[in-house]
CSV table of C-alpha atoms in Angstrom, one decimal:
chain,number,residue,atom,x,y,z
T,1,UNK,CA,0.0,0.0,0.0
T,2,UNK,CA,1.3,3.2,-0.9
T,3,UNK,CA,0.8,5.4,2.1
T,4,UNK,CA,1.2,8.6,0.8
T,5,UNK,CA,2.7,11.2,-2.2
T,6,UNK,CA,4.2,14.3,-1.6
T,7,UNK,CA,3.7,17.2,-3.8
T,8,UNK,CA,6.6,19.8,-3.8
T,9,UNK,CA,5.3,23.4,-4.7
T,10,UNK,CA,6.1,24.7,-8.3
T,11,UNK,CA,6.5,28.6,-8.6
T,12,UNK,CA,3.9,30.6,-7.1
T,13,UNK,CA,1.4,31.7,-9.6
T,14,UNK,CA,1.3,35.6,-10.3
T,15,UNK,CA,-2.3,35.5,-8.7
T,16,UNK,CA,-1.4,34.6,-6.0
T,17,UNK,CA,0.2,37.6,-4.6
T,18,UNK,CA,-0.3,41.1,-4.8
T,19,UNK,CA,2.3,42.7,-7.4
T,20,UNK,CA,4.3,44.4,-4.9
T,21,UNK,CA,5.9,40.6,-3.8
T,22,UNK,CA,9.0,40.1,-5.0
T,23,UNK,CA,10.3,37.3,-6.8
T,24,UNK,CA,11.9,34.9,-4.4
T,25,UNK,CA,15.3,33.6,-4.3
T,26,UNK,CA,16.1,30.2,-4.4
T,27,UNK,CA,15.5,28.5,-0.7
T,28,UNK,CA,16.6,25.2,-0.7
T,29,UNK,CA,18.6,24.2,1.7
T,30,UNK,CA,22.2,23.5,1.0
T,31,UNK,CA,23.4,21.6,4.7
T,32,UNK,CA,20.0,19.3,5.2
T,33,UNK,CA,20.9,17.0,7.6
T,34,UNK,CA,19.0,13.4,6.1
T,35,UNK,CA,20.2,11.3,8.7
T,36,UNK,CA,17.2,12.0,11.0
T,37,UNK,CA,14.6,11.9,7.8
T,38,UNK,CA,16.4,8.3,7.3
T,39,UNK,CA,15.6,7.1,10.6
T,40,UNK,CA,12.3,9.2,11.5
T,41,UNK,CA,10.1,8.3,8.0
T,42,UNK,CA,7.7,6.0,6.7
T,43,UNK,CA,8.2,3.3,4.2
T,44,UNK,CA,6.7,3.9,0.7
T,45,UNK,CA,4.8,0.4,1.3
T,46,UNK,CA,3.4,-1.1,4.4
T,47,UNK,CA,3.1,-4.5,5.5
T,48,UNK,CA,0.9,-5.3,7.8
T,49,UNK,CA,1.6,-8.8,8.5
T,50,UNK,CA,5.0,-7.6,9.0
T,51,UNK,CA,4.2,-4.5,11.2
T,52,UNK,CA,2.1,-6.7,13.4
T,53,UNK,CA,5.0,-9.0,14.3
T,54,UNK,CA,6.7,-5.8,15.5
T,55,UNK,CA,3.7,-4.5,16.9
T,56,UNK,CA,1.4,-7.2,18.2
T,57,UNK,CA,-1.4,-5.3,19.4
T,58,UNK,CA,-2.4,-4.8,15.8
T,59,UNK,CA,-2.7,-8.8,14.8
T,60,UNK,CA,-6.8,-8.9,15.9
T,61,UNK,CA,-7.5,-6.5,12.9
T,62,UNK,CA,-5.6,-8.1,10.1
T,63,UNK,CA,-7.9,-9.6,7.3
T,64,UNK,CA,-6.4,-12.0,5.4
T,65,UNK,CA,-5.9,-11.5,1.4
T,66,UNK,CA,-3.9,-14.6,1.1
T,67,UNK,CA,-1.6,-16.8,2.5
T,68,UNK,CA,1.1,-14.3,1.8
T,69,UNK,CA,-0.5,-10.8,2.4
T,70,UNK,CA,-2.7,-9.2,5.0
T,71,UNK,CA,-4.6,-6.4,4.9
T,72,UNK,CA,-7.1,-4.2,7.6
T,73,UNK,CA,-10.5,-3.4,7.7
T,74,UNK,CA,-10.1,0.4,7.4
T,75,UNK,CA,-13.9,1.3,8.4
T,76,UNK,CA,-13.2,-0.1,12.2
T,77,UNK,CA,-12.2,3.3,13.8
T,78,UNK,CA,-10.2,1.0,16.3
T,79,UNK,CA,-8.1,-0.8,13.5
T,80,UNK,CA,-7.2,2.6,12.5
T,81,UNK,CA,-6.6,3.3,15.7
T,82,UNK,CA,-4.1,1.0,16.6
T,83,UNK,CA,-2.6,1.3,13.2
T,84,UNK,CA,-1.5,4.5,13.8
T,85,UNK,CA,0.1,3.2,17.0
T,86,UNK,CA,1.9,0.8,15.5
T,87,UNK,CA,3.5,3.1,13.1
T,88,UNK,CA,4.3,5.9,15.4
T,89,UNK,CA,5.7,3.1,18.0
T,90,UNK,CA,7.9,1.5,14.9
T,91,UNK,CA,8.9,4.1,12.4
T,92,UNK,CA,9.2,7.0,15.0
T,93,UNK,CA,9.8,5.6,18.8
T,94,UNK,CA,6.4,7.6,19.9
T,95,UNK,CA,4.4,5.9,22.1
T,96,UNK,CA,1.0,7.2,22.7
T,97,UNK,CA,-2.4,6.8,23.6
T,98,UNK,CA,-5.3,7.6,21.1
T,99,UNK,CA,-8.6,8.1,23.1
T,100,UNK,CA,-12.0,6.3,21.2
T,101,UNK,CA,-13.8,9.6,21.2
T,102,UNK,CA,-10.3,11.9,20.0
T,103,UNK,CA,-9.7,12.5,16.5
T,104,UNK,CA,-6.9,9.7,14.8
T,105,UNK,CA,-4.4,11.6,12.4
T,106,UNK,CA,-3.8,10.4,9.0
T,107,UNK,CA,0.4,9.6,10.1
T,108,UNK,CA,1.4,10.1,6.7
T,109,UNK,CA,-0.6,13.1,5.8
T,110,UNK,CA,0.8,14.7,9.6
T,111,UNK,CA,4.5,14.3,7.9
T,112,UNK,CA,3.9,15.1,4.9
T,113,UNK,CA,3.1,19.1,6.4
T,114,UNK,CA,6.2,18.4,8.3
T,115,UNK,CA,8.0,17.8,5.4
T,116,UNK,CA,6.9,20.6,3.9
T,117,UNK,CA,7.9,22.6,6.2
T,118,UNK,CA,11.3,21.3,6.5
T,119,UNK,CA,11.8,22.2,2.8
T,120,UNK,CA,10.1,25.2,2.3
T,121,UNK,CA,10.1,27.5,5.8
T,122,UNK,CA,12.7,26.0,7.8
T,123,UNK,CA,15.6,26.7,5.1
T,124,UNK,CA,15.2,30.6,5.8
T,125,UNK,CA,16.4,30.6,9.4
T,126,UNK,CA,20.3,30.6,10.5
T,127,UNK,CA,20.9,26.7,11.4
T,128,UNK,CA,20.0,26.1,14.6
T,129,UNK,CA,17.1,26.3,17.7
T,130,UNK,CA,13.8,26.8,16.8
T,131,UNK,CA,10.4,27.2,18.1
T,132,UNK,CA,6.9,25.9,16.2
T,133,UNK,CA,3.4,26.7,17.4
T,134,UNK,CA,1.0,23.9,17.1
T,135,UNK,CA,-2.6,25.4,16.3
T,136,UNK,CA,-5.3,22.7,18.1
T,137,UNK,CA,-2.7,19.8,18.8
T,138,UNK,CA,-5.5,17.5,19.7
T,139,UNK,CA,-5.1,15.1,22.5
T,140,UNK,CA,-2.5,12.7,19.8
T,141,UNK,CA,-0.2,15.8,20.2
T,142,UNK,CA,0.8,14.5,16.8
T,143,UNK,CA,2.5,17.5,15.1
T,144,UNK,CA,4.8,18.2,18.0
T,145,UNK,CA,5.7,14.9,19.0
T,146,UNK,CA,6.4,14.1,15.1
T,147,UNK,CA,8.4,17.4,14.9
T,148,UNK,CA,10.6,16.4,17.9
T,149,UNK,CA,11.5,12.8,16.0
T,150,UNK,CA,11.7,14.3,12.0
T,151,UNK,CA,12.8,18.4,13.2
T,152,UNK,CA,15.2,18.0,16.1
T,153,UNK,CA,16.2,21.6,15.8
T,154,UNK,CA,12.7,22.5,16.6
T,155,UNK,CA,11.1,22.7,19.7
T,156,UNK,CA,7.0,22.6,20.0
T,157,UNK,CA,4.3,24.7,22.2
T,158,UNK,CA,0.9,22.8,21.6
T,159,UNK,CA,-2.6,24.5,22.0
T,160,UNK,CA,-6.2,23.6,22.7
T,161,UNK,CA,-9.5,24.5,23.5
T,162,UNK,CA,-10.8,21.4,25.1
T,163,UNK,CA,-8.9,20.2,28.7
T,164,UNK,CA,-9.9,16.5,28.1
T,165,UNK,CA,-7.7,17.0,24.9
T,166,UNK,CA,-4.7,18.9,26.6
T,167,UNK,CA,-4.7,16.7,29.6
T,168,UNK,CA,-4.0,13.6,27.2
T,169,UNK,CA,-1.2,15.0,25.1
T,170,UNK,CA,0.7,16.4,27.8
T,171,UNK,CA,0.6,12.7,29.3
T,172,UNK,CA,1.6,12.1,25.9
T,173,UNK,CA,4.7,13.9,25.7
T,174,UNK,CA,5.5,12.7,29.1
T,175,UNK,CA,5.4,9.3,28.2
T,176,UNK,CA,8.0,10.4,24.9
T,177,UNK,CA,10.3,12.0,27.5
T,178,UNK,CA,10.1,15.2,25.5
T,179,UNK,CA,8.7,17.9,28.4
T,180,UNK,CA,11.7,19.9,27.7
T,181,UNK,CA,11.1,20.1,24.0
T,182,UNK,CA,7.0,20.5,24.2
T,183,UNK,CA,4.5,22.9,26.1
T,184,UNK,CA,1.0,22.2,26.0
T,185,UNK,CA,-1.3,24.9,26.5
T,186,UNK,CA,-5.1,25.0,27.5
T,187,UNK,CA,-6.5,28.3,25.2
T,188,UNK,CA,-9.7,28.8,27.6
T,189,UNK,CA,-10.5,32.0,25.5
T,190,UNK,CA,-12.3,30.4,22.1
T,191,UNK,CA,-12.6,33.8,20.3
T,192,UNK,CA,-8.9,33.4,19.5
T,193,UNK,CA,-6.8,31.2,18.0
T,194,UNK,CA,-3.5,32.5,18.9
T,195,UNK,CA,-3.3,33.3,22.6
T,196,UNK,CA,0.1,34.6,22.7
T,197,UNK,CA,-1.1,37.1,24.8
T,198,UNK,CA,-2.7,35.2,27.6
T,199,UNK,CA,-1.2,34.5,30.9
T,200,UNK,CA,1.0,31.8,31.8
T,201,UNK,CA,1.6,31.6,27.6
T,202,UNK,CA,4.5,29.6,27.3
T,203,UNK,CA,6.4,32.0,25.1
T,204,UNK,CA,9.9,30.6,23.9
T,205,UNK,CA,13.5,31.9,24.7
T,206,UNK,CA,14.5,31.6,20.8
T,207,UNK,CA,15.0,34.0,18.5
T,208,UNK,CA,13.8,33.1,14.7
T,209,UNK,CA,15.1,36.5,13.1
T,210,UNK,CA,13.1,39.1,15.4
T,211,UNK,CA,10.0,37.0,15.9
T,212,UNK,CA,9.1,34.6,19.2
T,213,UNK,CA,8.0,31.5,17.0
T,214,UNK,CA,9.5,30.5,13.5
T,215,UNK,CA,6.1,29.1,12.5
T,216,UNK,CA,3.0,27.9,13.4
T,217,UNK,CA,0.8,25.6,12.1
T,218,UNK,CA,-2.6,24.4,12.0
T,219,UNK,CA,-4.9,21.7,10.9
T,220,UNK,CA,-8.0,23.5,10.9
T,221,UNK,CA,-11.7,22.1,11.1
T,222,UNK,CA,-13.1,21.6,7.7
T,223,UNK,CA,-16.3,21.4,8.1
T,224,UNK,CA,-19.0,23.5,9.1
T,225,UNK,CA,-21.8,20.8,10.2
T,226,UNK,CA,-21.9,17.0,10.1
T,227,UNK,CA,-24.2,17.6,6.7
T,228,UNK,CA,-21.3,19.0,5.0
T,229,UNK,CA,-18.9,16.3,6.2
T,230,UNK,CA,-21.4,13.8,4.7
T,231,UNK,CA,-22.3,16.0,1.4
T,232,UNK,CA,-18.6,16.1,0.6
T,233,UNK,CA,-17.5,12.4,1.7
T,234,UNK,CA,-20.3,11.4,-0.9
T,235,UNK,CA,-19.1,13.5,-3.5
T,236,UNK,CA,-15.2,11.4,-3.4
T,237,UNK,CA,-15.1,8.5,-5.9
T,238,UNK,CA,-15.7,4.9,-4.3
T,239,UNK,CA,-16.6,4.6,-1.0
T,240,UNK,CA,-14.0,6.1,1.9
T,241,UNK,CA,-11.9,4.1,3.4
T,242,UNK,CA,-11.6,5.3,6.6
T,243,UNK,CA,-14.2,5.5,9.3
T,244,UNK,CA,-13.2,9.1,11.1
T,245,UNK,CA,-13.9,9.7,14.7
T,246,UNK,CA,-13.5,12.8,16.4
T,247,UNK,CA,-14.8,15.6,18.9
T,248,UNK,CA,-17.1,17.8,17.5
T,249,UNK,CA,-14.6,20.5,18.1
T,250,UNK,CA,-11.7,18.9,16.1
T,251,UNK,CA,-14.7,18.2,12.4
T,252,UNK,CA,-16.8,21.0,13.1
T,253,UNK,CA,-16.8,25.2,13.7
T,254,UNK,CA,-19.0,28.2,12.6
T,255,UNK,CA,-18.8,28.7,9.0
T,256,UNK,CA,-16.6,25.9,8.2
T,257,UNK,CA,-12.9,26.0,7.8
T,258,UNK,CA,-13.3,29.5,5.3
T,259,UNK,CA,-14.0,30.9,8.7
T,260,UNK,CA,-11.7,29.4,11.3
T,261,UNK,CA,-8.8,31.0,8.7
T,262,UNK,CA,-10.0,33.8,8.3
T,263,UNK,CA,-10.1,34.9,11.3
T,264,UNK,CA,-6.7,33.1,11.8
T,265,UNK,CA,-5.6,35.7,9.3
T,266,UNK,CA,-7.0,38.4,11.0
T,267,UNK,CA,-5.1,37.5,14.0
T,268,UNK,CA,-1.8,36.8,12.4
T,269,UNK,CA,-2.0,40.7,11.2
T,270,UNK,CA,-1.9,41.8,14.9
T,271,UNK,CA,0.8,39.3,15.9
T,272,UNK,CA,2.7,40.0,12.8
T,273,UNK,CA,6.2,40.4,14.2
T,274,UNK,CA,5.4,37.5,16.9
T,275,UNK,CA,5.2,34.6,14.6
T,276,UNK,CA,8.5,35.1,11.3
T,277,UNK,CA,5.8,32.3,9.4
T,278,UNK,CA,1.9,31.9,9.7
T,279,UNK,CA,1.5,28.5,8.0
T,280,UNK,CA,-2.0,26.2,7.7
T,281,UNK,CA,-3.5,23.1,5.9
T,282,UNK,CA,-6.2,24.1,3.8
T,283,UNK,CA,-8.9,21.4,3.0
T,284,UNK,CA,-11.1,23.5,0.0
T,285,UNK,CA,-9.1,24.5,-3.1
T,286,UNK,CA,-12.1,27.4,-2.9
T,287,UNK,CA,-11.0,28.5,0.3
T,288,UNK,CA,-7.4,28.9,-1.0
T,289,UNK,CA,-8.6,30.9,-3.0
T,290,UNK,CA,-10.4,33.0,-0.7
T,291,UNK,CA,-7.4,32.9,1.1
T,292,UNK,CA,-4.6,34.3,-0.8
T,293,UNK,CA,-7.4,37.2,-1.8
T,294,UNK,CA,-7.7,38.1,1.6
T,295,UNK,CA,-3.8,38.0,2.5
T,296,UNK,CA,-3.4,40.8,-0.2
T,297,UNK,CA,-5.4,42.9,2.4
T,298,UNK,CA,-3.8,42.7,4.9
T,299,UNK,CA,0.1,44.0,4.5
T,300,UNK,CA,2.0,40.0,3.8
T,301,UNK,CA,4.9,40.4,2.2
T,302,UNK,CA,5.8,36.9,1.1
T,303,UNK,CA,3.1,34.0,0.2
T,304,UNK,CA,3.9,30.3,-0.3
T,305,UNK,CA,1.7,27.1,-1.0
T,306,UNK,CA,2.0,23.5,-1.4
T,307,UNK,CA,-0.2,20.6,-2.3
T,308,UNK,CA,-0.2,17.4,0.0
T,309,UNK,CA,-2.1,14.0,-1.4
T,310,UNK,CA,-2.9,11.4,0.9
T,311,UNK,CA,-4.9,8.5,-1.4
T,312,UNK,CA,-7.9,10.2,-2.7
T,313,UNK,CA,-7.7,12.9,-0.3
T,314,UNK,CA,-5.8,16.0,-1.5
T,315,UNK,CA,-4.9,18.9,1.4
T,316,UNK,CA,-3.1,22.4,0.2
T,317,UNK,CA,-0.8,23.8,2.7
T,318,UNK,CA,-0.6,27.9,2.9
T,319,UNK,CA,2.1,29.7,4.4
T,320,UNK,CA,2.8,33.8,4.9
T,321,UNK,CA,4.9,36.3,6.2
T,322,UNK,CA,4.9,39.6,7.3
T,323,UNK,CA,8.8,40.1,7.4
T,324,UNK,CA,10.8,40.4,4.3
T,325,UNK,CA,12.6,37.9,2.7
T,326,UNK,CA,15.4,36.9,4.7
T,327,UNK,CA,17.5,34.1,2.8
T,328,UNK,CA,19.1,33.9,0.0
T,329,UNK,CA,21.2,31.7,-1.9
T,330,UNK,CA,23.3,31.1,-4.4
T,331,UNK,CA,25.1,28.3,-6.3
T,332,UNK,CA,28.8,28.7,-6.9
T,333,UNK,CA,30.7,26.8,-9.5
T,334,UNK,CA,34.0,26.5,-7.9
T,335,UNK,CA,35.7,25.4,-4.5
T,336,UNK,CA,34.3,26.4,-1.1
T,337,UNK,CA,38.1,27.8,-1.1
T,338,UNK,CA,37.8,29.9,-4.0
T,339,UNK,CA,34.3,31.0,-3.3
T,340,UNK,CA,35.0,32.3,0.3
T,341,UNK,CA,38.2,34.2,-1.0
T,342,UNK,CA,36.1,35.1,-3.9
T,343,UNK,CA,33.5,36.6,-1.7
T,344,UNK,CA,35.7,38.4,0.6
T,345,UNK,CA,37.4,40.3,-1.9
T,346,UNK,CA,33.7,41.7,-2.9
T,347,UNK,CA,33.0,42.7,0.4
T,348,UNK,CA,36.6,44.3,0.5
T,349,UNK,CA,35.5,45.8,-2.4
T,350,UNK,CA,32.2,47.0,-1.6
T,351,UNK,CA,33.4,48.7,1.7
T,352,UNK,CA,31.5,45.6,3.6
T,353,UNK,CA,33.1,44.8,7.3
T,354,UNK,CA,33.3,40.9,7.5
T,355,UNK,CA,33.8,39.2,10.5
T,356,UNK,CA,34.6,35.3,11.1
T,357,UNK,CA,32.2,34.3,13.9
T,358,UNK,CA,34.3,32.2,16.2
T,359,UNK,CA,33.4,28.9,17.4
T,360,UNK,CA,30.6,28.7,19.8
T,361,UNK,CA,29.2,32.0,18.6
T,362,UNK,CA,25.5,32.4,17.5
T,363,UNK,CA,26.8,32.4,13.6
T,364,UNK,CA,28.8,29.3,13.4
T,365,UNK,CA,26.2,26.7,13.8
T,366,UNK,CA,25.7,24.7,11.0
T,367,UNK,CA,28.3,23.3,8.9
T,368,UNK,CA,30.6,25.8,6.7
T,369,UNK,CA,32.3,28.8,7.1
T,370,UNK,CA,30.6,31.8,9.1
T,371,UNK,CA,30.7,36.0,8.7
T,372,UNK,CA,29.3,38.7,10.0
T,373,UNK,CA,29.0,41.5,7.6
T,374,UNK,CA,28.0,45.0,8.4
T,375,UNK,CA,27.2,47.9,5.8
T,376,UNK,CA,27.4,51.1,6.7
T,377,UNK,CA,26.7,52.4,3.3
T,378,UNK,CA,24.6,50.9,0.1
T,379,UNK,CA,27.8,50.7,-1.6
T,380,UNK,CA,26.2,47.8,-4.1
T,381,UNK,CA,23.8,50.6,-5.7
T,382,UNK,CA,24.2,52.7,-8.5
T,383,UNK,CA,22.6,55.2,-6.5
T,384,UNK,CA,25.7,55.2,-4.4
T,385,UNK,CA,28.1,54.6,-7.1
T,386,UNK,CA,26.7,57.8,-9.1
T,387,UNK,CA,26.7,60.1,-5.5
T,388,UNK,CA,30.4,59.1,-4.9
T,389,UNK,CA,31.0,59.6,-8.6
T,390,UNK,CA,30.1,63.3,-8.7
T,391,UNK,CA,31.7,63.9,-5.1
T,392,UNK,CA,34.9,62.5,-6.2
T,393,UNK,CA,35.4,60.4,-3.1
T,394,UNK,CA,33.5,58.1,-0.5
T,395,UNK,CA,31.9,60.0,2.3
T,396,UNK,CA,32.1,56.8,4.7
T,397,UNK,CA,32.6,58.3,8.2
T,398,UNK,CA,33.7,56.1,11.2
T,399,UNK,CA,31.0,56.7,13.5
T,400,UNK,CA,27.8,55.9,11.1
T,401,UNK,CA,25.2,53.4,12.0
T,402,UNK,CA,25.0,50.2,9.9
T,403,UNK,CA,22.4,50.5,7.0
T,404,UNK,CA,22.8,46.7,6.4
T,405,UNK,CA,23.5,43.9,8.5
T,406,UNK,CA,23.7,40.0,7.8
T,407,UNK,CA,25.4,36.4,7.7
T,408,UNK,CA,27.4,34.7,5.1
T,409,UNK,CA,28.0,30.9,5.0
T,410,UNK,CA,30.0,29.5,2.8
T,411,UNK,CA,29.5,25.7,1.8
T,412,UNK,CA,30.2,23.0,0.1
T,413,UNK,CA,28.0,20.9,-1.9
T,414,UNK,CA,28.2,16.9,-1.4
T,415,UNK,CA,27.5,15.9,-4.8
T,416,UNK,CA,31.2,18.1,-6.5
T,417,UNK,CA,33.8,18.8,-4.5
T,418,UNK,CA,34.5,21.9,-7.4
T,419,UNK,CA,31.0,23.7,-6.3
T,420,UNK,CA,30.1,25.3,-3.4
T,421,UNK,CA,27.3,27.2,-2.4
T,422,UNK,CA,26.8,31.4,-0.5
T,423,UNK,CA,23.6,31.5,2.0
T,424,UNK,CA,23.1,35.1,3.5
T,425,UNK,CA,20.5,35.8,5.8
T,426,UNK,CA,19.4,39.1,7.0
T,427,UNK,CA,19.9,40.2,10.6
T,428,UNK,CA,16.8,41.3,12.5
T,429,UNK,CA,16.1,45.2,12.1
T,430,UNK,CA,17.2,45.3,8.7
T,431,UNK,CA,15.9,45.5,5.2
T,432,UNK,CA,15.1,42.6,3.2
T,433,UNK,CA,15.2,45.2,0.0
T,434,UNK,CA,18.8,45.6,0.8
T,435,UNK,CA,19.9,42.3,1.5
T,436,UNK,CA,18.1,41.1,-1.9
T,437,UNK,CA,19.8,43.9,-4.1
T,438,UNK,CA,23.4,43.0,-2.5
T,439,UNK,CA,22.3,39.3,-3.3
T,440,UNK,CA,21.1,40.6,-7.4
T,441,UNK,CA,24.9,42.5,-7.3
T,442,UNK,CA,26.6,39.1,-6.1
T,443,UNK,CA,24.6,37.0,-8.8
T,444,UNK,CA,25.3,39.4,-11.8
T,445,UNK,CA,28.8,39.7,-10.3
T,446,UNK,CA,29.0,35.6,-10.9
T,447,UNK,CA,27.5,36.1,-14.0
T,448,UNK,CA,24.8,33.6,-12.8
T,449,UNK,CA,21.1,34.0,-14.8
């Protein structure tokens, strides 16, 4: 059984943001560790005769295809149940408990927005500790305790309206071991969905480039009534598979899941410099729709989207910003030797102050070579290069303030030992504007396209 497909995002249409977005930089992510996605990952095929010898809680279910294959009957909510178990216990050393009456995740469709993240919001941040907020974590706690397996440089803080529901995940994350890496919060004020602001908030020590949380994320309700659940399950070729139970709170809200993010829009406007990524599943390609329209309003300044299939079910992933880009990166064909003496002669020459971060230092984590670099003038402008031009001489004094600071890194790339790759990312306080047109001068410098 194929368990799941991931979609990577293509370009992002031109209607999908307003015109004043800028193009984007590449952001993958040159130093991706893969030797946690090795161990913490899910097999392209299951099988269950297999997993149950691991697993032997999940034996009773196993229907018999033929004497060499085994499958499960999918609409017993407690096959499912205990499926999920099994996997989580086998492919990801979580152990936890899935109530009757709690909603059971889809473990495959719950990495996949993981993985998403991992390759399209993660790879803007300096390498190294970050938080993620968990929108409605559900008693499974199953985004955080996931994250902590397949993002070990991410930490979790889990909310919920429903006490039952935060009463079992924390007991879940105590039995995992991982109290220091997750918070679970009860949000006893239901006309928000982002209670930053509400005592005893467990607000992390971390910095993710000026904001509190790197991201948060959010598997919404979908539906606004158990007549639309029913309406839309009939409305899926062949008959579904799975036989869903859940609180009322985790299916259902006023006005569906359209509502729920908007209003989770409207929120992430006023905690726009809390939060560097606001990031949700989206379950109606009509209410992405509705979506991205309504981000235009409202002052984003980058926009990204995915699409995530599980079987028949497909699931859209939306992601924005209010901070300016702050990564970018290049490819380099030549040594990591050539490209960092390469790159500090351009700062050298651009008037740039470059600084070696030593070991131990906030800009040395991650693997490569780390700088500091401070601008005190846009010395990579024409603007400036015409002003000095008619004044006959720089007027760089000693005491300005910085108009530009950021990190380089310098690395190398595993697959050609005669390439190399340049990552800068923009200090908190700064300009992305400036960091992007010192990144254009690099690139046309390289003669890259």
């Amino acid at each position: 059984m194929i368990m799941s497909e991931l979609i990577e995002p293509g370009k992002r249409s031109r209607s999908a943001s307003p015109s004043s977005f800028k193009k984007r930089a590449r952001v993958d992510h040159p130093d991706a560790d893969s030797s946690c996605i090795q161990l913490c990952n899910l097999p392209d095929e299951i099988s269950y005769r297999a997993l149950a010898e691991k697993y032997p809680e999940l034996k009773p279910y196993l229907v018999a295809e033929s004497s060499q294959r085994s499958t499960l009957d999918f609409k017993n909510p407690d096959a499912v149940r205990v499926l999920n178990q099994a996997l989580l216990s086998t492919y990801f050393d979580l152990h936890i408990h899935l109530p009757s009456n709690s909603l059971c995740p889809t473990i495959a469709n719950r990495l996949n927005y993981l993985k998403w993240l991992s390759a399209n919001i993660l790879p803007d941040f300096i390498p190294g500790h970050l938080t993620g907020l968990d929108i409605g974590t559900g008693a499974s706690c199953i985004y955080p305790l996931l994250g902590a397996r397949y993002l070990p440089q991410c930490d979790f803080v889990g909310t919920d309206i429903n006490e039952d529901s935060v009463t079992i995940a924390s007991r879940n994350v105590d039995r995992n071991e991982l109290q220091s890496r997750i918070k679970v919060f009860l949000n006893t004020n239901r006309l928000t969905t982002l209670p930053l602001t509400t005592p005893g908030f467990p607000l992390p020590e971390t910095d993710a480039g000026g904001a509190s949380f790197a991201f948060c994320m959010c598997n919404p309700p979908f539906y606004e009534s158990i007549d639309e659940r029913q309406r839309l399950r009939q409305m899926k070729r062949g008959t579904p598979g799975l036989n869903t139970t859940a609180k009322d709170d985790e299916l259902y809200t006023d006005g569906g899941e359209e509502s729920f993010l908007s209003g989770l829009v409207d929120e992430s406007a006023i905690h726009n410099r809390r939060i560097k990524w606001f990031t949700t599943m989206v379950g109606k390609k009509s209410t992405l729709s509705i979506l991205k329209t309504k981000l235009r309003g409202v002052g984003v300044k980058q926009v990204r989207e995915g699409v995530l299939i599980q079987g028949r079910t497909t699931r859209w992933v939306l992601a924005w910003s209010f901070f300016g880009q702050g990564r970018f990166y290049l490819d380099v064909p030549q040594s990591p030797d050539e490209t960092r003496a390469w790159l500090g002669q351009v700062m050298k020459e651009m008037s740039i102050d470059t600084v070696v971060a030593e070991a131990g230092s906030s800009g040395s984590v991650g693997s490569g070579v780390w700088y500091l670099c401070t601008a005190v003038e846009r010395t990579w402008t024409r603007k400036w290069r015409r002003q000095v031009k008619a004044a006959g001489v720089e007027t760089r004094t000693a005491d300005q303030e910085p108009v530009l600071r950021f990190r380089a890194c310098v690395t190398s790339v595993a697959s050609s030992r005669s390439a190399s790759s340049i990552s800068l990312y923009l200090e908190a306080g700064f300009e992305s504007n400036d960091l992007m047109g010192l990144f254009n001068n690099l690139r046309r410098k390289l003669q890259l396209p």
